[in-house]
Each structure stands twice: as structure tokens, then as C-alpha cells.
mmCIF file with all atom_site columns, C-alpha atoms in Angstrom:
data_model
loop_
_atom_site.group_PDB
_atom_site.id
_atom_site.type_symbol
_atom_site.label_atom_id
_atom_site.label_alt_id
_atom_site.label_comp_id
_atom_site.label_asym_id
_atom_site.label_entity_id
_atom_site.label_seq_id
_atom_site.pdbx_PDB_ins_code
_atom_site.Cartn_x
_atom_site.Cartn_y
_atom_site.Cartn_z
_atom_site.occupancy
_atom_site.B_iso_or_equiv
_atom_site.pdbx_formal_charge
_atom_site.auth_seq_id
_atom_site.auth_comp_id
_atom_site.auth_asym_id
_atom_site.auth_atom_id
_atom_site.pdbx_PDB_model_num
ATOM 1   C CA . MET X 1 1   ? -31.160 -7.862  13.758 1.00 0.00 ? 1   MET X CA 1
ATOM 2   C CA . ILE X 1 2   ? -29.719 -7.883  17.024 1.00 0.00 ? 2   ILE X CA 1
ATOM 3   C CA . PRO X 1 3   ? -26.796 -10.487 17.750 1.00 0.00 ? 3   PRO X CA 1
ATOM 4   C CA . THR X 1 4   ? -27.189 -12.617 20.998 1.00 0.00 ? 4   THR X CA 1
ATOM 5   C CA . LEU X 1 5   ? -25.857 -15.316 22.698 1.00 0.00 ? 5   LEU X CA 1
ATOM 6   C CA . ARG X 1 6   ? -28.211 -17.972 23.892 1.00 0.00 ? 6   ARG X CA 1
ATOM 7   C CA . ILE X 1 7   ? -27.417 -19.622 27.184 1.00 0.00 ? 7   ILE X CA 1
ATOM 8   C CA . ASP X 1 8   ? -27.957 -23.314 26.000 1.00 0.00 ? 8   ASP X CA 1
ATOM 9   C CA . ALA X 1 9   ? -26.176 -24.897 29.156 1.00 0.00 ? 9   ALA X CA 1
ATOM 10  C CA . PHE X 1 10  ? -24.732 -24.512 32.948 1.00 0.00 ? 10  PHE X CA 1
ATOM 11  C CA . VAL X 1 11  ? -21.668 -26.247 32.817 1.00 0.00 ? 11  VAL X CA 1
ATOM 12  C CA . PRO X 1 12  ? -20.054 -26.997 36.518 1.00 0.00 ? 12  PRO X CA 1
ATOM 13  C CA . ALA X 1 13  ? -16.416 -25.649 36.713 1.00 0.00 ? 13  ALA X CA 1
ATOM 14  C CA . SER X 1 14  ? -14.217 -28.372 37.802 1.00 0.00 ? 14  SER X CA 1
ATOM 15  C CA . VAL X 1 15  ? -11.707 -25.873 39.496 1.00 0.00 ? 15  VAL X CA 1
ATOM 16  C CA . PRO X 1 16  ? -12.237 -22.314 40.448 1.00 0.00 ? 16  PRO X CA 1
ATOM 17  C CA . ILE X 1 17  ? -11.934 -19.953 37.450 1.00 0.00 ? 17  ILE X CA 1
ATOM 18  C CA . THR X 1 18  ? -9.624  -16.983 37.273 1.00 0.00 ? 18  THR X CA 1
ATOM 19  C CA . THR X 1 19  ? -9.763  -16.051 33.827 1.00 0.00 ? 19  THR X CA 1
ATOM 20  C CA . PRO X 1 20  ? -12.152 -13.300 32.530 1.00 0.00 ? 20  PRO X CA 1
ATOM 21  C CA . ILE X 1 21  ? -14.443 -15.209 30.912 1.00 0.00 ? 21  ILE X CA 1
ATOM 22  C CA . THR X 1 22  ? -18.214 -14.906 31.028 1.00 0.00 ? 22  THR X CA 1
ATOM 23  C CA . LYS X 1 23  ? -19.408 -17.715 34.269 1.00 0.00 ? 23  LYS X CA 1
ATOM 24  C CA . PHE X 1 24  ? -21.670 -17.571 37.430 1.00 0.00 ? 24  PHE X CA 1
ATOM 25  C CA . GLY X 1 25  ? -21.008 -17.989 40.948 1.00 0.00 ? 25  GLY X CA 1
ATOM 26  C CA . GLY X 1 26  ? -17.510 -18.512 42.054 1.00 0.00 ? 26  GLY X CA 1
ATOM 27  C CA . GLN X 1 27  ? -15.511 -15.450 43.158 1.00 0.00 ? 27  GLN X CA 1
ATOM 28  C CA . PRO X 1 28  ? -14.916 -11.975 40.719 1.00 0.00 ? 28  PRO X CA 1
ATOM 29  C CA . VAL X 1 29  ? -11.947 -12.137 38.741 1.00 0.00 ? 29  VAL X CA 1
ATOM 30  C CA . TRP X 1 30  ? -11.506 -8.529  38.905 1.00 0.00 ? 30  TRP X CA 1
ATOM 31  C CA . LEU X 1 31  ? -9.777  -6.629  36.305 1.00 0.00 ? 31  LEU X CA 1
ATOM 32  C CA . SER X 1 32  ? -9.067  -3.338  38.336 1.00 0.00 ? 32  SER X CA 1
ATOM 33  C CA . GLU X 1 33  ? -9.183  -2.889  41.719 1.00 0.00 ? 33  GLU X CA 1
ATOM 34  C CA . PRO X 1 34  ? -11.629 -4.775  43.733 1.00 0.00 ? 34  PRO X CA 1
ATOM 35  C CA . GLN X 1 35  ? -15.024 -2.882  43.906 1.00 0.00 ? 35  GLN X CA 1
ATOM 36  C CA . TRP X 1 36  ? -17.545 -4.979  46.249 1.00 0.00 ? 36  TRP X CA 1
ATOM 37  C CA . PRO X 1 37  ? -20.900 -3.188  46.382 1.00 0.00 ? 37  PRO X CA 1
ATOM 38  C CA . VAL X 1 38  ? -22.532 -3.059  49.813 1.00 0.00 ? 38  VAL X CA 1
ATOM 39  C CA . ASN X 1 39  ? -26.337 -2.398  50.462 1.00 0.00 ? 39  ASN X CA 1
ATOM 40  C CA . ASP X 1 40  ? -26.176 0.337   52.685 1.00 0.00 ? 40  ASP X CA 1
ATOM 41  C CA . ALA X 1 41  ? -29.749 0.022   53.766 1.00 0.00 ? 41  ALA X CA 1
ATOM 42  C CA . TRP X 1 42  ? -28.550 -3.307  55.472 1.00 0.00 ? 42  TRP X CA 1
ATOM 43  C CA . ASP X 1 43  ? -24.766 -2.633  55.898 1.00 0.00 ? 43  ASP X CA 1
ATOM 44  C CA . GLU X 1 44  ? -23.852 -5.542  54.196 1.00 0.00 ? 44  GLU X CA 1
ATOM 45  C CA . PRO X 1 45  ? -21.900 -6.742  51.026 1.00 0.00 ? 45  PRO X CA 1
ATOM 46  C CA . MET X 1 46  ? -23.995 -7.710  48.028 1.00 0.00 ? 46  MET X CA 1
ATOM 47  C CA . ARG X 1 47  ? -23.975 -11.219 46.812 1.00 0.00 ? 47  ARG X CA 1
ATOM 48  C CA . PHE X 1 48  ? -21.821 -11.983 43.527 1.00 0.00 ? 48  PHE X CA 1
ATOM 49  C CA . ILE X 1 49  ? -24.080 -13.470 40.898 1.00 0.00 ? 49  ILE X CA 1
ATOM 50  C CA . CYS X 1 50  ? -21.905 -13.655 37.348 1.00 0.00 ? 50  CYS X CA 1
ATOM 51  C CA . GLN X 1 51  ? -19.435 -11.862 35.329 1.00 0.00 ? 51  GLN X CA 1
ATOM 52  C CA . ILE X 1 52  ? -20.210 -11.290 31.648 1.00 0.00 ? 52  ILE X CA 1
ATOM 53  C CA . GLU X 1 53  ? -17.636 -10.759 28.892 1.00 0.00 ? 53  GLU X CA 1
ATOM 54  C CA . LEU X 1 54  ? -18.748 -7.039  27.334 1.00 0.00 ? 54  LEU X CA 1
ATOM 55  C CA . GLY X 1 55  ? -16.980 -7.703  23.899 1.00 0.00 ? 55  GLY X CA 1
ATOM 56  C CA . ALA X 1 56  ? -20.227 -9.956  22.693 1.00 0.00 ? 56  ALA X CA 1
ATOM 57  C CA . VAL X 1 57  ? -22.442 -7.076  24.083 1.00 0.00 ? 57  VAL X CA 1
ATOM 58  C CA . LEU X 1 58  ? -20.853 -3.699  22.663 1.00 0.00 ? 58  LEU X CA 1
ATOM 59  C CA . GLY X 1 59  ? -18.145 -4.929  20.094 1.00 0.00 ? 59  GLY X CA 1
ATOM 60  C CA . ASP X 1 60  ? -15.182 -2.709  20.244 1.00 0.00 ? 60  ASP X CA 1
ATOM 61  C CA . ALA X 1 61  ? -16.323 -0.970  23.167 1.00 0.00 ? 61  ALA X CA 1
ATOM 62  C CA . GLY X 1 62  ? -16.585 -3.991  25.318 1.00 0.00 ? 62  GLY X CA 1
ATOM 63  C CA . ARG X 1 63  ? -13.615 -5.745  24.349 1.00 0.00 ? 63  ARG X CA 1
ATOM 64  C CA . GLY X 1 64  ? -11.237 -6.424  27.633 1.00 0.00 ? 64  GLY X CA 1
ATOM 65  C CA . LYS X 1 65  ? -14.404 -5.415  29.451 1.00 0.00 ? 65  LYS X CA 1
ATOM 66  C CA . LEU X 1 66  ? -16.244 -7.277  31.895 1.00 0.00 ? 66  LEU X CA 1
ATOM 67  C CA . ALA X 1 67  ? -20.035 -6.635  34.064 1.00 0.00 ? 67  ALA X CA 1
ATOM 68  C CA . TYR X 1 68  ? -20.149 -8.082  37.458 1.00 0.00 ? 68  TYR X CA 1
ATOM 69  C CA . VAL X 1 69  ? -23.356 -8.523  38.321 1.00 0.00 ? 69  VAL X CA 1
ATOM 70  C CA . PHE X 1 70  ? -24.284 -8.437  42.296 1.00 0.00 ? 70  PHE X CA 1
ATOM 71  C CA . VAL X 1 71  ? -27.721 -8.618  44.291 1.00 0.00 ? 71  VAL X CA 1
ATOM 72  C CA . THR X 1 72  ? -28.741 -8.366  48.055 1.00 0.00 ? 72  THR X CA 1
ATOM 73  C CA . HIS X 1 73  ? -29.692 -11.937 48.744 1.00 0.00 ? 73  HIS X CA 1
ATOM 74  C CA . ALA X 1 74  ? -29.845 -14.313 51.759 1.00 0.00 ? 74  ALA X CA 1
ATOM 75  C CA . GLU X 1 75  ? -27.785 -16.500 53.105 1.00 0.00 ? 75  GLU X CA 1
ATOM 76  C CA . HIS X 1 76  ? -28.129 -20.285 52.772 1.00 0.00 ? 76  HIS X CA 1
ATOM 77  C CA . GLY X 1 77  ? -30.854 -21.452 55.181 1.00 0.00 ? 77  GLY X CA 1
ATOM 78  C CA . ASP X 1 78  ? -32.197 -18.367 55.435 1.00 0.00 ? 78  ASP X CA 1
ATOM 79  C CA . GLU X 1 79  ? -36.247 -18.531 54.890 1.00 0.00 ? 79  GLU X CA 1
ATOM 80  C CA . THR X 1 80  ? -37.020 -14.881 55.769 1.00 0.00 ? 80  THR X CA 1
ATOM 81  C CA . PHE X 1 81  ? -34.898 -12.545 54.166 1.00 0.00 ? 81  PHE X CA 1
ATOM 82  C CA . PHE X 1 82  ? -35.624 -11.143 51.076 1.00 0.00 ? 82  PHE X CA 1
ATOM 83  C CA . ASP X 1 83  ? -34.994 -7.329  50.191 1.00 0.00 ? 83  ASP X CA 1
ATOM 84  C CA . PRO X 1 84  ? -37.670 -6.311  47.502 1.00 0.00 ? 84  PRO X CA 1
ATOM 85  C CA . ASP X 1 85  ? -35.535 -3.415  46.578 1.00 0.00 ? 85  ASP X CA 1
ATOM 86  C CA . ILE X 1 86  ? -33.657 -5.603  44.616 1.00 0.00 ? 86  ILE X CA 1
ATOM 87  C CA . VAL X 1 87  ? -36.285 -5.184  41.561 1.00 0.00 ? 87  VAL X CA 1
ATOM 88  C CA . PHE X 1 88  ? -35.242 -1.765  41.261 1.00 0.00 ? 88  PHE X CA 1
ATOM 89  C CA . PRO X 1 89  ? -32.230 -0.395  39.369 1.00 0.00 ? 89  PRO X CA 1
ATOM 90  C CA . ASP X 1 90  ? -31.631 2.615   41.594 1.00 0.00 ? 90  ASP X CA 1
ATOM 91  C CA . GLU X 1 91  ? -32.352 1.492   45.355 1.00 0.00 ? 91  GLU X CA 1
ATOM 92  C CA . GLY X 1 92  ? -29.126 0.478   46.276 1.00 0.00 ? 92  GLY X CA 1
ATOM 93  C CA . ALA X 1 93  ? -30.051 -3.220  46.267 1.00 0.00 ? 93  ALA X CA 1
ATOM 94  C CA . ASN X 1 94  ? -28.410 -4.641  43.374 1.00 0.00 ? 94  ASN X CA 1
ATOM 95  C CA . ALA X 1 95  ? -25.376 -3.464  41.512 1.00 0.00 ? 95  ALA X CA 1
ATOM 96  C CA . VAL X 1 96  ? -23.739 -3.858  38.077 1.00 0.00 ? 96  VAL X CA 1
ATOM 97  C CA . ILE X 1 97  ? -20.055 -2.970  38.285 1.00 0.00 ? 97  ILE X CA 1
ATOM 98  C CA . VAL X 1 98  ? -17.977 -2.754  34.897 1.00 0.00 ? 98  VAL X CA 1
ATOM 99  C CA . GLN X 1 99  ? -14.189 -2.694  34.892 1.00 0.00 ? 99  GLN X CA 1
ATOM 100 C CA . PRO X 1 100 ? -11.782 -1.559  33.794 1.00 0.00 ? 100 PRO X CA 1
ATOM 101 C CA . GLY X 1 101 ? -12.638 2.205   33.266 1.00 0.00 ? 101 GLY X CA 1
ATOM 102 C CA . GLY X 1 102 ? -16.400 1.758   34.885 1.00 0.00 ? 102 GLY X CA 1
ATOM 103 C CA . VAL X 1 103 ? -18.261 4.198   36.827 1.00 0.00 ? 103 VAL X CA 1
ATOM 104 C CA . TYR X 1 104 ? -20.042 3.042   39.972 1.00 0.00 ? 104 TYR X CA 1
ATOM 105 C CA . SER X 1 105 ? -21.780 5.611   42.318 1.00 0.00 ? 105 SER X CA 1
ATOM 106 C CA . GLY X 1 106 ? -22.685 3.485   44.986 1.00 0.00 ? 106 GLY X CA 1
ATOM 107 C CA . SER X 1 107 ? -20.964 2.243   48.077 1.00 0.00 ? 107 SER X CA 1
ATOM 108 C CA . THR X 1 108 ? -18.104 -0.824  47.759 1.00 0.00 ? 108 THR X CA 1
ATOM 109 C CA . LEU X 1 109 ? -15.192 -2.359  49.609 1.00 0.00 ? 109 LEU X CA 1
ATOM 110 C CA . PRO X 1 110 ? -12.008 -2.945  48.629 1.00 0.00 ? 110 PRO X CA 1
ATOM 111 C CA . MET X 1 111 ? -12.330 -7.065  49.163 1.00 0.00 ? 111 MET X CA 1
ATOM 112 C CA . ALA X 1 112 ? -11.604 -9.324  46.636 1.00 0.00 ? 112 ALA X CA 1
ATOM 113 C CA . THR X 1 113 ? -14.019 -12.108 47.463 1.00 0.00 ? 113 THR X CA 1
ATOM 114 C CA . GLY X 1 114 ? -17.288 -12.082 49.230 1.00 0.00 ? 114 GLY X CA 1
ATOM 115 C CA . PRO X 1 115 ? -20.940 -13.573 48.911 1.00 0.00 ? 115 PRO X CA 1
ATOM 116 C CA . SER X 1 116 ? -21.672 -15.870 46.001 1.00 0.00 ? 116 SER X CA 1
ATOM 117 C CA . LEU X 1 117 ? -24.021 -18.191 44.552 1.00 0.00 ? 117 LEU X CA 1
ATOM 118 C CA . TYR X 1 118 ? -24.633 -21.070 46.025 1.00 0.00 ? 118 TYR X CA 1
ATOM 119 C CA . HIS X 1 119 ? -26.607 -24.609 46.040 1.00 0.00 ? 119 HIS X CA 1
ATOM 120 C CA . ILE X 1 120 ? -29.791 -24.966 47.635 1.00 0.00 ? 120 ILE X CA 1
ATOM 121 C CA . GLU X 1 121 ? -29.553 -28.546 48.548 1.00 0.00 ? 121 GLU X CA 1
ATOM 122 C CA . ASP X 1 122 ? -26.646 -27.857 50.782 1.00 0.00 ? 122 ASP X CA 1
ATOM 123 C CA . GLY X 1 123 ? -25.541 -24.444 51.119 1.00 0.00 ? 123 GLY X CA 1
ATOM 124 C CA . SER X 1 124 ? -22.252 -25.624 48.753 1.00 0.00 ? 124 SER X CA 1
ATOM 125 C CA . ASP X 1 125 ? -20.468 -23.074 46.332 1.00 0.00 ? 125 ASP X CA 1
ATOM 126 C CA . ALA X 1 126 ? -21.729 -23.107 42.876 1.00 0.00 ? 126 ALA X CA 1
ATOM 127 C CA . GLU X 1 127 ? -19.558 -21.961 39.670 1.00 0.00 ? 127 GLU X CA 1
ATOM 128 C CA . TYR X 1 128 ? -20.592 -22.793 36.266 1.00 0.00 ? 128 TYR X CA 1
ATOM 129 C CA . THR X 1 129 ? -19.487 -21.696 33.029 1.00 0.00 ? 129 THR X CA 1
ATOM 130 C CA . VAL X 1 130 ? -21.894 -21.383 30.139 1.00 0.00 ? 130 VAL X CA 1
ATOM 131 C CA . ARG X 1 131 ? -22.129 -23.076 26.589 1.00 0.00 ? 131 ARG X CA 1
ATOM 132 C CA . LEU X 1 132 ? -23.382 -20.292 24.396 1.00 0.00 ? 132 LEU X CA 1
ATOM 133 C CA . GLN X 1 133 ? -25.041 -20.485 20.845 1.00 0.00 ? 133 GLN X CA 1
ATOM 134 C CA . PRO X 1 134 ? -24.962 -17.239 18.515 1.00 0.00 ? 134 PRO X CA 1
ATOM 135 C CA . ASP X 1 135 ? -28.060 -16.051 17.503 1.00 0.00 ? 135 ASP X CA 1
ATOM 136 C CA . LYS X 1 136 ? -29.962 -13.180 16.417 1.00 0.00 ? 136 LYS X CA 1
ATOM 137 C CA . ASP X 1 137 ? -33.190 -11.170 18.096 1.00 0.00 ? 137 ASP X CA 1
ATOM 138 C CA . PRO X 1 138 ? -35.345 -8.919  16.277 1.00 0.00 ? 138 PRO X CA 1
ATOM 139 C CA . ASN X 1 139 ? -35.229 -5.182  16.973 1.00 0.00 ? 139 ASN X CA 1
ATOM 140 C CA . PHE X 1 140 ? -37.076 -4.010  20.250 1.00 0.00 ? 140 PHE X CA 1
ATOM 141 C CA . ARG X 1 141 ? -40.647 -3.318  19.546 1.00 0.00 ? 141 ARG X CA 1
ATOM 142 C CA . PRO X 1 142 ? -42.343 -0.896  22.470 1.00 0.00 ? 142 PRO X CA 1
ATOM 143 C CA . GLN X 1 143 ? -45.428 -2.764  24.059 1.00 0.00 ? 143 GLN X CA 1
ATOM 144 C CA . ARG X 1 144 ? -47.670 -0.302  22.590 1.00 0.00 ? 144 ARG X CA 1
ATOM 145 C CA . ASP X 1 145 ? -47.050 -1.414  19.392 1.00 0.00 ? 145 ASP X CA 1
ATOM 146 C CA . HIS X 1 146 ? -47.950 -5.107  20.441 1.00 0.00 ? 146 HIS X CA 1
ATOM 147 C CA . GLY X 1 147 ? -51.638 -4.399  19.348 1.00 0.00 ? 147 GLY X CA 1
ATOM 148 C CA . ARG X 1 148 ? -50.603 -3.528  16.061 1.00 0.00 ? 148 ARG X CA 1
ATOM 149 C CA . GLN X 1 149 ? -49.560 -6.571  15.079 1.00 0.00 ? 149 GLN X CA 1
ATOM 150 C CA . PRO X 1 150 ? -50.984 -9.894  13.881 1.00 0.00 ? 150 PRO X CA 1
ATOM 151 C CA . PRO X 1 151 ? -50.966 -12.140 17.115 1.00 0.00 ? 151 PRO X CA 1
ATOM 152 C CA . ASP X 1 152 ? -49.220 -14.929 15.554 1.00 0.00 ? 152 ASP X CA 1
ATOM 153 C CA . ASP X 1 153 ? -46.817 -12.152 14.249 1.00 0.00 ? 153 ASP X CA 1
ATOM 154 C CA . HIS X 1 154 ? -46.147 -11.209 17.864 1.00 0.00 ? 154 HIS X CA 1
ATOM 155 C CA . ASP X 1 155 ? -45.999 -14.884 19.132 1.00 0.00 ? 155 ASP X CA 1
ATOM 156 C CA . HIS X 1 156 ? -43.288 -15.234 16.997 1.00 0.00 ? 156 HIS X CA 1
ATOM 157 C CA . TYR X 1 157 ? -41.292 -11.925 18.393 1.00 0.00 ? 157 TYR X CA 1
ATOM 158 C CA . TRP X 1 158 ? -42.000 -13.259 22.065 1.00 0.00 ? 158 TRP X CA 1
ATOM 159 C CA . GLU X 1 159 ? -40.546 -16.483 21.184 1.00 0.00 ? 159 GLU X CA 1
ATOM 160 C CA . GLN X 1 160 ? -37.297 -15.192 19.309 1.00 0.00 ? 160 GLN X CA 1
ATOM 161 C CA . ILE X 1 161 ? -36.467 -12.916 22.440 1.00 0.00 ? 161 ILE X CA 1
ATOM 162 C CA . SER X 1 162 ? -37.145 -14.870 25.208 1.00 0.00 ? 162 SER X CA 1
ATOM 163 C CA . GLY X 1 163 ? -34.820 -17.164 27.258 1.00 0.00 ? 163 GLY X CA 1
ATOM 164 C CA . ASP X 1 164 ? -31.462 -16.881 29.250 1.00 0.00 ? 164 ASP X CA 1
ATOM 165 C CA . LYS X 1 165 ? -28.927 -14.950 27.084 1.00 0.00 ? 165 LYS X CA 1
ATOM 166 C CA . VAL X 1 166 ? -26.230 -12.659 26.753 1.00 0.00 ? 166 VAL X CA 1
ATOM 167 C CA . GLY X 1 167 ? -26.909 -9.517  24.655 1.00 0.00 ? 167 GLY X CA 1
ATOM 168 C CA . GLY X 1 168 ? -29.779 -9.068  22.163 1.00 0.00 ? 168 GLY X CA 1
ATOM 169 C CA . THR X 1 169 ? -33.634 -7.842  22.588 1.00 0.00 ? 169 THR X CA 1
ATOM 170 C CA . PRO X 1 170 ? -35.034 -7.576  26.285 1.00 0.00 ? 170 PRO X CA 1
ATOM 171 C CA . ALA X 1 171 ? -38.426 -9.653  26.455 1.00 0.00 ? 171 ALA X CA 1
ATOM 172 C CA . PHE X 1 172 ? -39.830 -7.420  28.983 1.00 0.00 ? 172 PHE X CA 1
ATOM 173 C CA . PHE X 1 173 ? -43.391 -8.511  30.152 1.00 0.00 ? 173 PHE X CA 1
ATOM 174 C CA . GLN X 1 174 ? -44.353 -5.597  32.953 1.00 0.00 ? 174 GLN X CA 1
ATOM 175 C CA . GLY X 1 175 ? -43.746 -2.372  30.482 1.00 0.00 ? 175 GLY X CA 1
ATOM 176 C CA . ASP X 1 176 ? -40.745 -1.279  28.449 1.00 0.00 ? 176 ASP X CA 1
ATOM 177 C CA . ASP X 1 177 ? -38.951 -1.000  31.484 1.00 0.00 ? 177 ASP X CA 1
ATOM 178 C CA . TRP X 1 178 ? -35.464 0.448   30.613 1.00 0.00 ? 178 TRP X CA 1
ATOM 179 C CA . PRO X 1 179 ? -33.691 2.087   33.223 1.00 0.00 ? 179 PRO X CA 1
ATOM 180 C CA . ASP X 1 180 ? -33.366 5.682   33.643 1.00 0.00 ? 180 ASP X CA 1
ATOM 181 C CA . GLY X 1 181 ? -29.878 7.629   32.139 1.00 0.00 ? 181 GLY X CA 1
ATOM 182 C CA . GLY X 1 182 ? -29.838 5.201   29.153 1.00 0.00 ? 182 GLY X CA 1
ATOM 183 C CA . PRO X 1 183 ? -29.212 4.500   26.205 1.00 0.00 ? 183 PRO X CA 1
ATOM 184 C CA . TRP X 1 184 ? -28.907 0.759   27.345 1.00 0.00 ? 184 TRP X CA 1
ATOM 185 C CA . LYS X 1 185 ? -27.722 -2.319  26.171 1.00 0.00 ? 185 LYS X CA 1
ATOM 186 C CA . LEU X 1 186 ? -29.270 -5.877  27.631 1.00 0.00 ? 186 LEU X CA 1
ATOM 187 C CA . THR X 1 187 ? -26.249 -7.776  28.841 1.00 0.00 ? 187 THR X CA 1
ATOM 188 C CA . LEU X 1 188 ? -28.099 -10.481 30.344 1.00 0.00 ? 188 LEU X CA 1
ATOM 189 C CA . GLN X 1 189 ? -31.515 -12.067 30.588 1.00 0.00 ? 189 GLN X CA 1
ATOM 190 C CA . LEU X 1 190 ? -32.026 -14.909 32.813 1.00 0.00 ? 190 LEU X CA 1
ATOM 191 C CA . ASN X 1 191 ? -34.760 -16.503 34.501 1.00 0.00 ? 191 ASN X CA 1
ATOM 192 C CA . PRO X 1 192 ? -33.201 -17.370 37.959 1.00 0.00 ? 192 PRO X CA 1
ATOM 193 C CA . ASN X 1 193 ? -35.955 -20.471 38.815 1.00 0.00 ? 193 ASN X CA 1
ATOM 194 C CA . PHE X 1 194 ? -34.786 -23.914 37.718 1.00 0.00 ? 194 PHE X CA 1
ATOM 195 C CA . GLN X 1 195 ? -31.135 -23.304 37.653 1.00 0.00 ? 195 GLN X CA 1
ATOM 196 C CA . PRO X 1 196 ? -28.168 -25.407 38.964 1.00 0.00 ? 196 PRO X CA 1
ATOM 197 C CA . PHE X 1 197 ? -27.669 -22.646 41.528 1.00 0.00 ? 197 PHE X CA 1
ATOM 198 C CA . TYR X 1 198 ? -30.142 -20.770 43.712 1.00 0.00 ? 198 TYR X CA 1
ATOM 199 C CA . LEU X 1 199 ? -30.900 -17.239 43.320 1.00 0.00 ? 199 LEU X CA 1
ATOM 200 C CA . ASN X 1 200 ? -34.258 -16.031 44.735 1.00 0.00 ? 200 ASN X CA 1
ATOM 201 C CA . LEU X 1 201 ? -35.463 -12.943 43.050 1.00 0.00 ? 201 LEU X CA 1
ATOM 202 C CA . GLY X 1 202 ? -38.934 -13.442 43.410 1.00 0.00 ? 202 GLY X CA 1
ATOM 203 C CA . ALA X 1 203 ? -42.070 -15.898 42.638 1.00 0.00 ? 203 ALA X CA 1
ATOM 204 C CA . ALA X 1 204 ? -41.262 -15.867 38.782 1.00 0.00 ? 204 ALA X CA 1
ATOM 205 C CA . PRO X 1 205 ? -38.863 -13.474 37.686 1.00 0.00 ? 205 PRO X CA 1
ATOM 206 C CA . THR X 1 206 ? -36.856 -12.797 34.865 1.00 0.00 ? 206 THR X CA 1
ATOM 207 C CA . ALA X 1 207 ? -33.522 -10.481 35.559 1.00 0.00 ? 207 ALA X CA 1
ATOM 208 C CA . PHE X 1 208 ? -32.426 -8.011  33.147 1.00 0.00 ? 208 PHE X CA 1
ATOM 209 C CA . ALA X 1 209 ? -28.543 -6.759  33.363 1.00 0.00 ? 209 ALA X CA 1
ATOM 210 C CA . PHE X 1 210 ? -27.764 -3.369  30.936 1.00 0.00 ? 210 PHE X CA 1
ATOM 211 C CA . VAL X 1 211 ? -24.698 -1.790  30.130 1.00 0.00 ? 211 VAL X CA 1
ATOM 212 C CA . SER X 1 212 ? -24.303 1.708   28.564 1.00 0.00 ? 212 SER X CA 1
ATOM 213 C CA . PRO X 1 213 ? -22.771 1.630   24.832 1.00 0.00 ? 213 PRO X CA 1
ATOM 214 C CA . ASP X 1 214 ? -19.498 3.226   26.177 1.00 0.00 ? 214 ASP X CA 1
ATOM 215 C CA . ALA X 1 215 ? -18.785 0.584   28.717 1.00 0.00 ? 215 ALA X CA 1
ATOM 216 C CA . LYS X 1 216 ? -19.007 3.134   31.920 1.00 0.00 ? 216 LYS X CA 1
ATOM 217 C CA . GLN X 1 217 ? -21.737 1.558   33.799 1.00 0.00 ? 217 GLN X CA 1
ATOM 218 C CA . GLY X 1 218 ? -24.618 -0.700  34.453 1.00 0.00 ? 218 GLY X CA 1
ATOM 219 C CA . ARG X 1 219 ? -27.887 -1.379  36.056 1.00 0.00 ? 219 ARG X CA 1
ATOM 220 C CA . LEU X 1 220 ? -29.933 -4.245  36.911 1.00 0.00 ? 220 LEU X CA 1
ATOM 221 C CA . LEU X 1 221 ? -33.659 -4.955  37.053 1.00 0.00 ? 221 LEU X CA 1
ATOM 222 C CA . VAL X 1 222 ? -36.224 -7.521  37.493 1.00 0.00 ? 222 VAL X CA 1
ATOM 223 C CA . GLN X 1 223 ? -39.798 -8.237  36.502 1.00 0.00 ? 223 GLN X CA 1
ATOM 224 C CA . ASP X 1 224 ? -41.729 -10.877 38.310 1.00 0.00 ? 224 ASP X CA 1
ATOM 225 C CA . SER X 1 225 ? -45.132 -11.881 37.305 1.00 0.00 ? 225 SER X CA 1
#
């Protein structure tokens, strides 16, 4: 079994969050010098999505470290822009930055603040903490093994690993889509639709953020049905 923290609720922040806790939106709380990732194809900074405390994901290797997740994303009111490369972990359209001591090969700017999550209704800034519930996921099962399991057993496995969470077992639904260069630990699994903030990653997507077990680097991928 693999420890996980299920996201029970997103809680609006009453004031800007300036401590290194897990949160969505607002501005990153940098633990080292700012490293704001840039999409070189568009020559624009990416949009900050969240920061995740890595102690709960990696144990001792992650204590005192954060993973910052960014994607290329439209401004509020722009209904036409969408970069399809955001689904791929190595196309320069998304980023996971780990601090302190992480390695990121893409372009960055030394800016502390930049584009972040917003509300679809009026474009106002969105910032949320999360209410987390400790739980355990079953160990990962390759999809080739699914057909060998009784249907009821597979359904139970899927119910256990589905949903928004920090850590645990990824609920891949389009092949065993681990990024290259592993091994990797799931850091965040998020269905961005129907959240209190706006995050357009596709029609019916799930975002998967990963970090390496040594807390040196991360990757983000999106599966969309």
C-alpha cells in the first residue's frame, strides 16, 4: 500500500499565503532563487498552478522541499488560445520545479511573481489551501494486468486510486503513461474541471505531476478522454 492524501476540499485563502505549504494559485513561495519557467515556443512565462509539500510524498528526501507546477495557459477572456503540448512532459509547455536543490533544464526567469490561477467568472485571482485526508492506495498495476483481474476487483482498484490527491498511485486511463527518465513518484493527481478555479487542460483531463525519489526533478503530463 502507498500513502496518499486525498483532497477533500479547496479552501479559499483570506489573505495571500506566504508560507511553504501545499496550495493552489496565488504566487509561489520560493525556497531558493525564483525560477519562473518560460515556454520558449511562445516566449512567455507559464502560469503557476500550485506548490506541493514533498515530505508527504517522498518522506525524508522531500522534507523542507516544494514542487511548483506550471502550465502554458490562456489569459482570462481568451477563448481561442490553447497549447496542445501541455499534455506532454518534455515539450516545454509545462514544468515542475523542485526547490531547494532541484534541477530544471528549461528556460526560466528570475521573477518572483507572475501569471497564476484565476476565477472564470471575472478573472479575479484564485488562491486556495487544501483540506487533506490521509489514506492508502494499492500498489500500481500495469494495464496489461487489468484483464487478468475479476471485473469487481478491477472496479474496486479503480475506485481506490481515482480522485484528486497528493501522492499515491496514478489512475492512468490512457496506457501506463509514466514519463521517461524515471523512476517517478506521483506528487499530484488532479481533475481540473469543476474546481473553484479555472484551469483548462482539455475536455475531460486528469493532470499527473511527478517527482524523482531523490527530490531533484519533476514532470507533468495530462491524459484527456
